Coordinates of C-alpha atoms in Angstrom, one line a residue:
Chain V
M1 CA 6.4 4.2 25.3
L2 CA 5.0 2.3 22.3
K3 CA 7.1 -0.7 21.6
D4 CA 9.4 -0.9 18.5
P5 CA 8.4 -3.5 16.0
S6 CA 10.3 -6.7 15.6
L7 CA 13.3 -7.0 13.2
D8 CA 10.9 -8.2 10.6
G9 CA 8.7 -5.2 11.1
R10 CA 5.9 -6.8 13.1
F11 CA 3.7 -5.3 15.7
G12 CA 2.4 -8.6 17.1
E13 CA 1.0 -10.3 14.0
F14 CA 0.7 -7.1 12.0
G15 CA 2.9 -5.2 9.7
G16 CA 5.7 -6.7 7.7
R17 CA 7.1 -5.9 4.3
F18 CA 4.8 -7.2 1.5
V19 CA 6.2 -5.3 -1.4
P20 CA 7.3 -6.2 -4.9
E21 CA 10.8 -7.6 -5.0
T22 CA 12.0 -4.5 -6.8
L23 CA 11.3 -2.4 -3.6
V24 CA 12.8 -4.6 -1.0
P25 CA 16.3 -3.2 -1.2
A26 CA 14.9 0.3 -1.0
C27 CA 12.9 -0.5 2.1
Q28 CA 16.0 -2.1 3.6
E29 CA 18.1 0.9 2.7
L30 CA 15.5 3.3 4.1
E31 CA 15.3 1.4 7.4
A32 CA 19.1 1.5 7.8
A33 CA 19.1 5.3 6.9
F34 CA 16.4 6.0 9.4
R35 CA 18.0 4.2 12.2
D36 CA 21.3 6.0 11.4
A37 CA 19.6 9.4 11.2
W38 CA 17.6 9.0 14.3
A39 CA 20.7 8.1 16.3
D40 CA 22.5 11.1 14.9
P41 CA 22.2 14.3 17.2
A42 CA 22.8 16.5 14.2
F43 CA 19.8 15.2 12.3
R44 CA 17.7 15.3 15.4
K45 CA 18.7 18.9 16.0
E46 CA 18.1 19.9 12.4
L47 CA 14.6 18.4 12.6
D48 CA 13.8 20.0 16.0
D49 CA 14.9 23.4 14.7
L50 CA 12.6 23.0 11.7
L51 CA 9.7 21.9 13.8
R52 CA 10.1 24.8 16.1
D53 CA 11.2 27.6 13.7
Y54 CA 9.2 26.5 10.6
A55 CA 6.3 24.4 11.6
G56 CA 5.6 26.5 14.8
R57 CA 6.0 23.7 17.5
P58 CA 5.2 23.1 20.3
S59 CA 1.5 23.2 19.4
I60 CA -0.7 24.6 22.2
L61 CA -3.2 22.8 24.3
T62 CA -6.6 24.5 24.4
E63 CA -9.3 23.9 26.9
C64 CA -12.8 24.0 25.5
H65 CA -14.8 25.6 28.3
N66 CA -18.0 26.1 26.5
L67 CA -18.3 22.7 25.0
G68 CA -17.0 21.1 28.2
K69 CA -19.7 22.8 30.2
Q70 CA -22.5 21.7 27.6
L71 CA -21.2 18.1 27.7
G72 CA -20.4 17.8 31.3
I73 CA -16.8 16.9 30.7
R74 CA -13.4 18.6 30.7
L75 CA -12.3 18.9 27.1
L76 CA -8.8 19.6 26.0
L77 CA -7.6 20.0 22.4
K78 CA -4.1 19.3 21.1
R79 CA -3.9 22.0 18.4
E80 CA -2.2 20.3 15.5
D81 CA -4.4 22.5 13.3
L82 CA -2.2 25.4 14.2
N83 CA 1.0 23.9 12.6
H84 CA 2.3 25.4 9.5
T85 CA 0.2 23.9 6.5
G86 CA -2.7 23.3 8.9
S87 CA -2.3 19.7 10.1
H88 CA -0.1 17.2 11.9
K89 CA 1.2 16.0 8.6
I90 CA 4.1 18.4 8.6
N91 CA 5.7 16.6 11.6
S92 CA 6.3 13.5 9.6
V93 CA 7.0 15.1 6.3
L94 CA 9.8 17.3 7.5
G95 CA 11.5 14.3 9.1
Q96 CA 11.0 12.2 5.9
V97 CA 12.2 14.9 3.4
L98 CA 15.2 15.7 5.6
L99 CA 16.0 11.9 5.5
A100 CA 15.4 11.8 1.7
K101 CA 18.0 14.5 1.3
R102 CA 20.4 12.8 3.6
M103 CA 19.9 9.7 1.4
G104 CA 20.8 11.6 -1.6
K105 CA 17.4 11.3 -3.2
K106 CA 16.3 14.0 -5.7
H107 CA 12.5 13.6 -6.0
I108 CA 9.7 13.1 -3.5
V109 CA 6.7 11.1 -4.5
A110 CA 3.6 11.0 -2.1
E111 CA -0.1 10.0 -2.0
T112 CA -2.7 12.2 -0.5
G113 CA -6.4 11.8 0.5
A114 CA -7.7 15.1 1.8
G115 CA -4.6 16.8 0.4
Q116 CA -3.1 17.6 3.8
H117 CA -0.1 15.2 3.4
G118 CA 0.2 16.4 -0.2
V119 CA 0.3 20.0 0.8
A120 CA 2.8 19.2 3.6
S121 CA 5.0 17.2 1.2
A122 CA 5.0 19.9 -1.4
T123 CA 5.9 22.4 1.4
A124 CA 8.8 20.4 2.7
A125 CA 10.0 19.7 -0.8
A126 CA 9.9 23.4 -1.7
L127 CA 11.8 24.3 1.5
L128 CA 14.5 21.7 1.1
G129 CA 14.9 21.9 -2.6
L130 CA 13.5 18.6 -3.9
S131 CA 11.0 18.0 -6.7
C132 CA 7.5 16.7 -5.5
K133 CA 4.8 14.6 -7.3
V134 CA 1.6 13.9 -5.5
Y135 CA -1.0 11.2 -6.4
M136 CA -4.5 12.0 -5.4
G137 CA -7.7 10.1 -6.2
E138 CA -9.7 11.8 -8.9
V139 CA -12.7 12.0 -6.6
D140 CA -10.6 13.8 -4.0
V141 CA -9.1 16.2 -6.7
Q142 CA -12.7 17.4 -7.1
R143 CA -13.7 17.6 -3.5
Q144 CA -10.5 19.1 -2.3
A145 CA -9.9 21.6 -5.1
L146 CA -8.3 24.2 -2.7
N147 CA -5.6 21.8 -1.6
V148 CA -4.9 20.8 -5.2
F149 CA -4.3 24.4 -6.0
R150 CA -2.1 24.9 -2.9
M151 CA 0.1 22.0 -4.0
K152 CA 0.5 23.4 -7.4
L153 CA 1.4 26.9 -5.9
L154 CA 4.1 25.2 -3.9
G155 CA 5.5 23.8 -7.1
A156 CA 4.3 20.2 -6.9
Q157 CA 2.9 18.1 -9.7
V158 CA -0.5 16.7 -8.8
V159 CA -1.4 13.5 -10.7
P160 CA -5.1 12.4 -10.5
A161 CA -5.4 8.6 -9.7
V162 CA -8.0 7.3 -12.0
S163 CA -8.0 3.7 -11.2
G164 CA -10.4 1.8 -8.9
S165 CA -12.4 3.9 -6.4
R166 CA -10.4 7.0 -7.3
T167 CA -9.7 7.8 -3.7
L168 CA -6.8 7.4 -1.2
K169 CA -6.5 3.7 -1.6
D170 CA -5.8 4.2 -5.4
A171 CA -3.6 7.1 -4.8
V172 CA -1.5 4.8 -2.7
N173 CA -1.5 2.2 -5.6
E174 CA -0.4 4.7 -8.1
A175 CA 2.4 6.2 -5.8
M176 CA 3.7 2.6 -5.2
R177 CA 3.6 2.0 -9.0
D178 CA 5.6 5.2 -9.5
W179 CA 8.1 4.3 -6.8
V180 CA 8.7 0.8 -8.4
A181 CA 9.8 2.6 -11.5
T182 CA 11.8 5.5 -10.0
V183 CA 13.2 4.0 -6.8
E184 CA 16.8 4.8 -7.6
D185 CA 16.5 8.5 -7.1
T186 CA 13.2 8.9 -5.5
Y187 CA 11.9 8.9 -2.0
Y188 CA 8.3 7.7 -1.3
A189 CA 6.9 9.9 1.5
I190 CA 4.1 7.8 2.9
G191 CA 1.5 10.1 4.7
S192 CA 0.4 7.7 7.5
V193 CA 1.6 4.9 9.8
M194 CA 1.0 2.5 7.0
G195 CA 2.9 0.7 4.2
P196 CA 5.8 -1.6 4.4
H197 CA 8.3 -1.7 7.3
P198 CA 9.9 0.7 8.3
Y199 CA 7.2 3.3 7.4
P200 CA 4.6 2.5 10.2
W201 CA 7.4 2.7 12.8
M202 CA 9.2 5.6 11.3
V203 CA 6.2 7.8 10.8
R204 CA 5.0 7.0 14.3
T205 CA 8.4 8.1 15.5
F206 CA 8.1 11.4 13.8
Q207 CA 4.6 11.9 15.0
S208 CA 5.3 11.0 18.6
V209 CA 6.2 14.6 19.2
I210 CA 2.5 15.2 19.5
G211 CA 2.1 12.7 22.4
Q212 CA 5.3 13.9 24.2
E213 CA 4.2 17.6 24.2
A214 CA 0.5 16.7 25.1
S215 CA 1.7 14.6 28.0
E216 CA 3.8 17.4 29.4
Q217 CA 1.1 19.9 28.8
C218 CA -1.5 17.8 30.5
H219 CA 0.7 17.3 33.5
S220 CA 1.2 21.0 33.8
L221 CA -2.5 21.8 33.4
L222 CA -3.9 18.8 35.5
G223 CA -1.5 19.0 38.3
G224 CA 0.6 16.0 37.3
K225 CA -2.4 13.9 36.2
D226 CA -3.2 12.3 32.9
P227 CA -6.4 12.7 31.0
D228 CA -9.0 9.9 31.4
V229 CA -9.6 9.5 27.7
V230 CA -7.4 10.3 24.7
V231 CA -9.3 10.3 21.4
A232 CA -8.3 10.9 17.7
A233 CA -9.5 10.3 14.2
V234 CA -8.1 7.1 12.5
G235 CA -7.9 6.7 8.7
G236 CA -4.3 5.3 8.4
G237 CA -3.8 6.4 11.9
S238 CA -0.8 8.8 12.1
N239 CA -2.3 11.5 14.2
A240 CA -3.9 8.9 16.5
I241 CA -0.7 7.0 17.1
G242 CA 1.2 10.3 17.6
I243 CA -1.0 11.3 20.5
F244 CA -1.4 7.7 21.8
S245 CA 2.4 7.5 22.1
G246 CA 2.3 9.9 25.0
F247 CA -0.2 8.0 27.0
V248 CA 0.1 4.3 26.2
D249 CA 1.7 3.7 29.6
T250 CA -1.0 5.6 31.6
K251 CA -4.5 4.5 32.6
A252 CA -6.1 6.7 29.9
R253 CA -8.6 5.0 27.5
L254 CA -7.2 5.3 24.0
I255 CA -9.9 5.8 21.4
G256 CA -9.3 5.8 17.7
V257 CA -12.5 6.9 15.9
E258 CA -13.1 5.5 12.4
P259 CA -15.7 6.6 9.8
A260 CA -18.6 4.1 9.6
G261 CA -17.9 3.7 6.0
G262 CA -14.2 3.0 6.4
A263 CA -14.0 1.1 9.7
A264 CA -11.1 -1.2 9.0
V265 CA -10.7 -2.3 12.6
G266 CA -14.5 -2.3 13.3
K267 CA -15.7 -4.1 10.3
G268 CA -12.6 -5.5 8.5
M269 CA -10.5 -8.6 8.9
P270 CA -6.8 -9.2 8.7
G271 CA -5.5 -8.8 5.1
V272 CA -2.5 -7.7 3.1
V273 CA -2.3 -4.7 0.9
H274 CA 0.0 -1.7 0.5
G275 CA 2.9 -3.5 2.0
M276 CA 1.4 -4.4 5.3
R277 CA -0.7 -7.1 7.1
S278 CA -3.4 -5.2 9.0
Y279 CA -7.2 -5.0 9.4
L280 CA -8.7 -4.4 6.0
M281 CA -12.2 -4.0 4.7
Q282 CA -12.6 -6.8 2.1
D283 CA -15.2 -8.9 0.5
E284 CA -15.7 -12.6 0.8
H285 CA -13.1 -13.3 -1.9
G286 CA -10.4 -11.1 -0.5
Q287 CA -11.0 -8.0 -2.8
V288 CA -10.4 -4.8 -1.1
Q289 CA -13.5 -2.9 -0.6
E290 CA -14.0 0.8 -1.3
A291 CA -14.4 3.0 1.7
Q292 CA -17.1 5.5 1.8
S293 CA -16.6 8.6 3.9
I294 CA -17.5 12.3 3.8
S295 CA -13.9 12.9 4.9
A296 CA -11.3 12.3 2.1
G297 CA -8.6 11.9 4.6
L298 CA -10.3 8.9 6.2
D299 CA -11.6 7.4 3.2
Y300 CA -9.4 4.4 3.4
P301 CA -10.2 0.7 3.7
G302 CA -7.2 -0.2 5.8
V303 CA -5.4 0.9 8.9
G304 CA -1.8 1.2 10.2
P305 CA -0.6 -2.2 11.6
E306 CA 0.2 -0.8 15.0
H307 CA -3.5 0.1 15.4
S308 CA -4.5 -3.4 14.6
Y309 CA -2.0 -4.6 17.2
L310 CA -3.3 -2.2 19.8
A311 CA -6.9 -3.3 19.0
S312 CA -5.9 -7.0 19.2
I313 CA -4.4 -6.7 22.7
G314 CA -7.2 -4.5 23.9
R315 CA -5.1 -1.5 24.6
A316 CA -7.1 0.9 22.3
E317 CA -10.7 1.0 21.1
Y318 CA -11.9 1.7 17.6
P319 CA -15.5 2.9 17.5
S320 CA -17.0 4.4 14.5
V321 CA -19.3 7.5 13.8
N322 CA -21.4 8.1 10.7
D323 CA -21.4 11.0 8.3
Q324 CA -24.5 12.7 9.9
E325 CA -23.0 12.7 13.3
V326 CA -19.7 14.2 11.8
I327 CA -21.7 17.0 10.0
S328 CA -23.4 17.9 13.3
A329 CA -20.2 17.9 15.2
F330 CA -18.4 20.0 12.7
Q331 CA -21.0 22.7 13.3
V332 CA -21.1 22.3 17.0
M333 CA -17.4 22.8 17.4
S334 CA -17.5 25.7 15.1
R335 CA -20.2 27.6 17.0
S336 CA -19.4 26.6 20.5
E337 CA -15.6 27.1 20.4
G338 CA -14.9 29.2 17.3
I339 CA -12.8 26.4 15.9
I340 CA -13.6 25.0 12.5
P341 CA -12.2 21.5 12.6
A342 CA -11.0 19.4 9.6
L343 CA -13.8 16.9 8.8
E344 CA -11.3 14.2 9.9
C345 CA -11.3 15.7 13.5
A346 CA -15.1 16.1 13.4
H347 CA -15.0 12.3 13.8
P348 CA -13.5 12.2 17.3
M349 CA -15.7 15.3 18.2
A350 CA -18.8 13.4 17.2
W351 CA -17.8 10.4 19.3
I352 CA -17.2 12.7 22.3
I353 CA -20.6 14.3 21.9
R354 CA -22.3 10.9 21.6
E355 CA -20.5 9.3 24.5
A356 CA -20.3 12.3 26.9
P357 CA -23.3 11.1 29.0
K358 CA -21.2 8.1 30.0
M359 CA -18.0 10.2 30.7
Q360 CA -19.4 12.9 33.0
G361 CA -16.8 14.7 34.9
Q362 CA -13.9 13.0 33.0
T363 CA -11.1 14.8 31.3
I364 CA -11.0 14.1 27.6
L365 CA -7.9 15.0 25.4
M366 CA -8.7 15.1 21.7
N367 CA -6.2 15.4 19.0
L368 CA -7.3 18.3 16.7
S369 CA -5.2 17.2 13.9
G370 CA -6.1 19.7 11.2
R371 CA -8.1 22.8 10.5
G372 CA -11.3 22.9 8.5
D373 CA -10.5 25.5 5.9
K374 CA -10.0 22.8 3.2
D375 CA -13.5 21.5 3.9
V376 CA -15.5 24.7 3.9
A377 CA -16.5 24.5 0.2
Q378 CA -17.6 20.9 0.6
M379 CA -19.6 21.8 3.7
M380 CA -21.1 24.8 2.1
E381 CA -22.6 22.4 -0.5
I382 CA -23.8 19.8 2.1
L383 CA -25.4 22.5 4.3
D384 CA -26.8 24.5 1.4
G385 CA -29.7 26.6 2.9
Q386 CA -29.5 25.1 6.4
I387 CA -27.2 27.7 7.8
Chain O
M1 CA -2.6 -31.3 -14.9
S2 CA -2.0 -34.6 -16.5
A3 CA 0.5 -36.9 -15.0
E4 CA 2.8 -36.9 -18.0
I5 CA 3.7 -33.2 -17.7
G6 CA 5.3 -33.6 -14.2
T7 CA 6.3 -30.3 -12.6
L8 CA 6.7 -26.9 -14.2
E9 CA 10.4 -27.0 -13.7
T10 CA 11.0 -30.5 -15.0
Y11 CA 8.9 -29.6 -18.0
L12 CA 10.7 -26.4 -18.8
R13 CA 14.1 -28.0 -18.2
K14 CA 13.2 -30.8 -20.6
K15 CA 12.1 -28.3 -23.3
R16 CA 15.3 -26.3 -22.8
S17 CA 17.4 -29.3 -23.0
E18 CA 15.9 -29.9 -26.4
G19 CA 17.3 -26.5 -27.5
H20 CA 14.0 -24.7 -27.1
K21 CA 13.5 -21.3 -25.9
L22 CA 10.5 -20.9 -23.4
V23 CA 7.4 -18.8 -24.2
V24 CA 5.0 -18.2 -21.3
P25 CA 2.1 -15.9 -22.0
Y26 CA 0.0 -14.4 -19.2
I27 CA -3.8 -14.4 -19.4
T28 CA -6.0 -12.7 -16.9
G29 CA -8.5 -15.3 -15.6
G30 CA -12.2 -14.3 -15.8
F31 CA -11.6 -11.8 -18.7
E32 CA -14.0 -12.6 -21.5
G33 CA -12.6 -15.4 -23.7
W34 CA -9.8 -16.2 -21.3
T35 CA -10.1 -20.0 -21.6
D36 CA -10.2 -19.8 -25.4
A37 CA -7.1 -17.7 -25.2
I38 CA -5.3 -20.3 -23.1
R39 CA -6.2 -23.0 -25.8
A40 CA -5.1 -20.7 -28.6
A41 CA -1.8 -19.9 -26.8
A42 CA -1.1 -23.5 -26.1
A43 CA -1.9 -24.6 -29.7
N44 CA 0.4 -22.0 -31.1
G45 CA 3.6 -22.8 -29.2
A46 CA 3.4 -21.6 -25.5
D47 CA 5.4 -23.7 -23.2
A48 CA 3.3 -22.9 -20.1
I49 CA 0.6 -20.4 -19.3
E50 CA 0.5 -18.0 -16.4
I51 CA -3.1 -17.2 -15.4
G52 CA -3.7 -14.0 -13.4
I53 CA -6.3 -14.1 -10.6
P54 CA -7.6 -10.6 -10.7
F55 CA -7.2 -8.4 -7.6
S56 CA -8.7 -5.1 -6.7
D57 CA -5.3 -3.5 -6.1
P58 CA -2.7 -4.8 -8.5
V59 CA 0.4 -2.7 -7.6
M60 CA 2.7 -4.4 -10.0
D61 CA 0.5 -4.0 -13.0
G62 CA 0.2 -1.2 -15.5
P63 CA -2.9 0.0 -17.3
T64 CA -3.6 -2.9 -19.6
I65 CA -3.6 -5.6 -17.0
Q66 CA -5.3 -3.3 -14.5
H67 CA -8.1 -2.9 -17.0
A68 CA -8.3 -6.6 -17.7
S69 CA -8.4 -7.3 -14.0
E70 CA -11.1 -4.7 -13.5
M71 CA -13.3 -6.1 -16.3
A72 CA -12.8 -9.7 -15.0
L73 CA -14.0 -8.6 -11.5
R74 CA -16.9 -6.8 -13.0
N75 CA -17.8 -10.0 -14.8
G76 CA -18.0 -11.7 -11.5
A77 CA -14.7 -13.6 -11.6
T78 CA -13.5 -14.9 -8.2
P79 CA -10.5 -17.0 -7.3
I80 CA -12.9 -19.9 -6.8
S81 CA -14.6 -19.5 -10.1
I82 CA -11.3 -19.2 -12.0
L83 CA -9.8 -22.3 -10.3
H84 CA -13.0 -24.2 -10.9
Q85 CA -13.0 -23.4 -14.7
L86 CA -9.3 -24.3 -14.9
R87 CA -10.2 -27.9 -14.0
S88 CA -11.7 -28.3 -17.4
V89 CA -8.8 -26.7 -19.3
D90 CA -6.4 -29.5 -20.3
V91 CA -4.0 -28.1 -22.8
G92 CA -1.1 -30.5 -22.2
I93 CA 1.3 -27.9 -20.9
P94 CA 1.8 -26.7 -17.2
L95 CA -0.4 -23.9 -15.9
A96 CA 0.8 -21.4 -13.2
V97 CA -1.2 -18.7 -11.5
M98 CA -0.2 -15.2 -10.7
C99 CA -2.0 -13.7 -7.7
Y100 CA -1.4 -11.0 -5.2
Y101 CA -0.8 -12.2 -1.7
N102 CA -4.1 -11.1 -0.2
T103 CA -5.9 -13.7 -2.4
V104 CA -3.8 -16.3 -0.8
H105 CA -3.9 -14.9 2.7
H106 CA -7.7 -14.5 2.6
A107 CA -8.2 -18.2 1.7
G108 CA -5.4 -19.3 4.0
N109 CA -2.0 -20.6 2.8
E110 CA -2.7 -24.4 3.1
R111 CA -6.2 -24.1 1.7
F112 CA -5.1 -22.0 -1.3
A113 CA -2.2 -24.3 -2.0
N114 CA -4.6 -27.3 -1.9
S115 CA -7.1 -25.6 -4.2
L116 CA -4.3 -24.9 -6.8
R117 CA -3.3 -28.5 -6.7
E118 CA -6.9 -29.8 -7.1
S119 CA -7.3 -27.5 -10.1
G120 CA -4.3 -28.8 -11.8
V121 CA -2.2 -25.8 -11.3
C122 CA 1.6 -26.5 -11.0
A123 CA 2.9 -23.2 -9.7
A124 CA 2.3 -19.8 -8.2
I125 CA 3.7 -16.4 -8.8
V126 CA 3.0 -14.0 -5.9
P127 CA 4.5 -10.6 -6.9
D128 CA 3.9 -8.9 -3.5
L129 CA 5.4 -11.7 -1.5
P130 CA 9.2 -11.2 -1.3
L131 CA 11.6 -13.7 0.1
E132 CA 11.5 -12.4 3.7
E133 CA 7.7 -12.8 3.8
S134 CA 7.4 -16.1 1.8
G135 CA 8.1 -18.6 4.5
L136 CA 4.6 -19.6 5.5
W137 CA 3.2 -19.7 1.9
C138 CA 6.2 -21.6 0.6
A139 CA 5.9 -24.2 3.4
A140 CA 2.2 -24.7 2.5
A141 CA 3.0 -24.8 -1.2
D142 CA 5.8 -27.3 -0.8
T143 CA 3.5 -29.5 1.2
S144 CA 0.8 -29.4 -1.6
C145 CA 3.5 -29.8 -4.3
V146 CA 2.9 -26.5 -5.7
E147 CA 6.0 -24.8 -7.1
T148 CA 6.6 -21.1 -6.1
V149 CA 8.2 -19.0 -8.7
M150 CA 10.3 -16.3 -7.2
L151 CA 10.9 -12.9 -8.7
A152 CA 14.4 -11.3 -9.0
A153 CA 14.6 -7.6 -9.7
P154 CA 17.3 -5.4 -11.2
T155 CA 17.6 -3.6 -7.8
A156 CA 18.8 -6.8 -6.0
P157 CA 22.4 -6.7 -4.7
D158 CA 24.6 -9.6 -5.7
E159 CA 24.3 -11.3 -2.3
R160 CA 20.5 -11.4 -2.5
L161 CA 20.1 -13.3 -5.8
P162 CA 21.4 -16.7 -4.6
R163 CA 19.1 -16.6 -1.7
I164 CA 16.1 -15.9 -4.1
I165 CA 17.2 -18.8 -6.3
D166 CA 17.5 -21.1 -3.3
R167 CA 13.9 -20.6 -2.6
C168 CA 12.7 -20.7 -6.3
K169 CA 11.0 -23.5 -8.0
G170 CA 9.6 -23.7 -11.6
F171 CA 11.6 -20.9 -13.1
V172 CA 13.3 -17.6 -11.9
Y173 CA 11.1 -14.7 -13.0
A174 CA 13.6 -12.0 -13.9
V175 CA 11.9 -8.6 -13.7
G176 CA 13.0 -6.9 -16.9
L177 CA 12.9 -3.3 -15.7
L178 CA 12.2 -0.9 -12.9
G179 CA 8.5 -0.5 -13.3
V180 CA 5.1 -2.2 -13.6
T181 CA 3.8 -4.5 -16.4
G182 CA 3.1 -2.9 -19.7
E183 CA 4.4 -2.6 -23.2
R184 CA 7.6 -0.5 -24.0
D185 CA 9.2 0.6 -27.2
T186 CA 12.4 -1.2 -26.5
L187 CA 13.7 -4.0 -24.2
A188 CA 15.3 -2.3 -21.2
S189 CA 19.0 -3.0 -21.0
S190 CA 18.4 -3.9 -17.3
A191 CA 16.5 -7.1 -18.6
L192 CA 19.7 -8.6 -20.2
T193 CA 21.9 -7.5 -17.4
L194 CA 19.8 -9.2 -14.8
A195 CA 19.4 -12.3 -16.9
K196 CA 23.2 -12.6 -17.3
R197 CA 23.6 -12.2 -13.5
L198 CA 21.1 -15.0 -12.9
K199 CA 22.4 -17.3 -15.6
A200 CA 25.9 -17.0 -14.1
I201 CA 24.7 -18.5 -10.8
T202 CA 21.8 -20.9 -11.5
D203 CA 20.7 -23.6 -13.9
V204 CA 17.0 -23.1 -12.9
P205 CA 15.4 -21.7 -16.1
V206 CA 15.6 -17.9 -16.2
L207 CA 12.6 -16.1 -17.9
I208 CA 12.4 -12.4 -18.4
G209 CA 9.1 -10.8 -17.7
V210 CA 7.7 -7.3 -17.4
G211 CA 8.4 -5.1 -20.4
V212 CA 8.9 -7.8 -23.0
S213 CA 6.5 -6.2 -25.5
N214 CA 6.7 -8.0 -28.9
A215 CA 8.2 -10.9 -30.9
Q216 CA 11.4 -9.0 -31.6
Q217 CA 12.0 -8.0 -28.0
A218 CA 11.3 -11.7 -27.0
A219 CA 14.0 -12.9 -29.4
E220 CA 16.4 -10.2 -28.0
A221 CA 15.6 -11.4 -24.4
C222 CA 16.2 -15.0 -25.4
T223 CA 19.8 -14.2 -26.5
I224 CA 20.6 -14.4 -22.8
A225 CA 17.6 -15.7 -21.0
D226 CA 16.0 -19.2 -21.4
G227 CA 12.6 -17.6 -22.2
V228 CA 10.1 -14.8 -21.7
V229 CA 6.8 -14.1 -19.9
Q230 CA 4.6 -11.7 -21.8
G231 CA 1.5 -10.2 -20.3
A232 CA 0.4 -6.8 -21.6
S233 CA 1.1 -7.5 -25.2
V234 CA -1.0 -10.7 -24.9
M235 CA -3.9 -9.1 -23.0
R236 CA -4.0 -6.1 -25.3
R237 CA -4.7 -8.5 -28.2
L238 CA -7.5 -10.2 -26.1
I239 CA -9.0 -6.9 -25.1
E240 CA -9.0 -5.3 -28.5
E241 CA -9.4 -8.4 -30.6
D242 CA -10.0 -12.0 -29.5
A243 CA -8.5 -15.4 -28.6
D244 CA -7.5 -16.0 -32.4
A245 CA -5.3 -12.8 -32.2
V246 CA -3.7 -14.2 -29.1
G247 CA -2.9 -17.4 -30.9
D248 CA -1.4 -15.6 -33.9
Y249 CA 0.7 -13.5 -31.6
I250 CA 2.1 -16.4 -29.7
A251 CA 2.9 -18.1 -33.1
E252 CA 4.8 -15.0 -34.1
V253 CA 6.7 -15.0 -30.8
R254 CA 7.4 -18.7 -31.0
K255 CA 8.9 -18.2 -34.6
A256 CA 11.0 -15.3 -33.5
V257 CA 12.6 -16.9 -30.5
D258 CA 13.1 -20.2 -32.5
Q259 CA 15.3 -18.3 -34.8
C260 CA 17.6 -16.8 -32.1

């Protein structure tokens, strides 16, 4: 089990609650409401029922025989891409929107990068009868037009974030500014294990269903054994922490793969932004740097504080892959297994392909956190004429 | 800061005891003409100046100050360059800085507090460092004799306000509304409500900031509060016009609050 944060919201030296004074009471209220809900069997049952009957859990475990053979490893995929709305984001959002309703909030505000969390938020809001406003960087609005339209179909308002780098970082800024003004009747549904306490802990708790299921499924498939390596993409880090949560007590290596242009753990240093102290890409004066990644969902200069903690104690590793390796892995996976991955998940795939020679005969569990439909138009442009 | 000014709080208390309402304009450091704007504001009746150190991700700021921050950063402004330039700005009134916590954290609490002191800055306002996270910074600031202005928000329950005031030095920054900095058509009723709550429990000067958008609103705020902090309305004049326009505006605010 991953440890709970300290009372002041710290994982080791990371985390905390660095928010404007206006939001402190709201974060305290949310923490109390979450503790209360999570201890309430009725809330847990309502969430479990939704996860099963609406989101389609449990997600299956797929063994990739073709790729495994090619790479000389045993490769297992946790299929979060098969959830309703096409990614793991629905796990957290159903929990958060149920909680919002329980707290008597009327509106949901959310940020989104690739649009997966925005779509999941719009979906849960539609289902549970709340209004939804999603901030999305203007650059991402353009490269993820399909998800923008999906959110609108679901009844959400999509607001382009036009400040700064116009990507996920700026969508978070705009969502926080919105929340500062609307905090009395609005719930901020953060999309990853980031932000002020209790978000990193709460979102992890909602996402830990991935790791619990995967652990049982691996035991069943591997005769009671655990995989040798567990690997997932890391932007903010919610799908990674979700699957890590099932294996942190095992001997499995835990690998969070960052994009080379957004390697907060790999290239950053501790900093404070978006309510948390964590590794952060910043310049020599402490200005937050703009991430540069082919994947809108990983285009983020920070990382969830628990990942910073796991890195600091050496329990998890955070290598990076570049966009070229990702483009290649995206195609390899599609052709070898008939599974088009989200560009985010092409990152761990690229790492596996690169590192396979050093892992011969080992069992690798990868979290396939989302499906690639949303990325097809972008890849069509990138691969123009090469396919 | 020259020795005769003393601390920000003693200075503001003295002014208040003379029956004077307090006018504190905010100016983004590093924005073209910023030091001239400080001089113009001081010459036209400002009681202290809040200097913003621009940050890449200013979550408490609306479009005007976001824009000013972005332009200042594009001009190459850094915390070091701003503090360096401040050393040669002696306008005879206290100076405070407003900066987001990563600017402090990046330099290190002690080093940043020292650098403020060495630049003649009396006080710091750190809008994303709430009470519960302020311990390390406040200890460093106290050691360097830098005052930490705490913010109080309309959302704070009654039991929270005295704890904020206990930790507060310089003045209490009463956040006038739920929202980010920027000009509004009217002064939010939450501004006066919060100022009343604060005045009932403290004699530290209470200044309303965020959403105090013109001279008339400043005068309205000063019917309850000891003074105002004005940012977006000041910076809009510097962005669209020049330091002289800032001076004229501060004179107008000064006149309005003196009549209330």
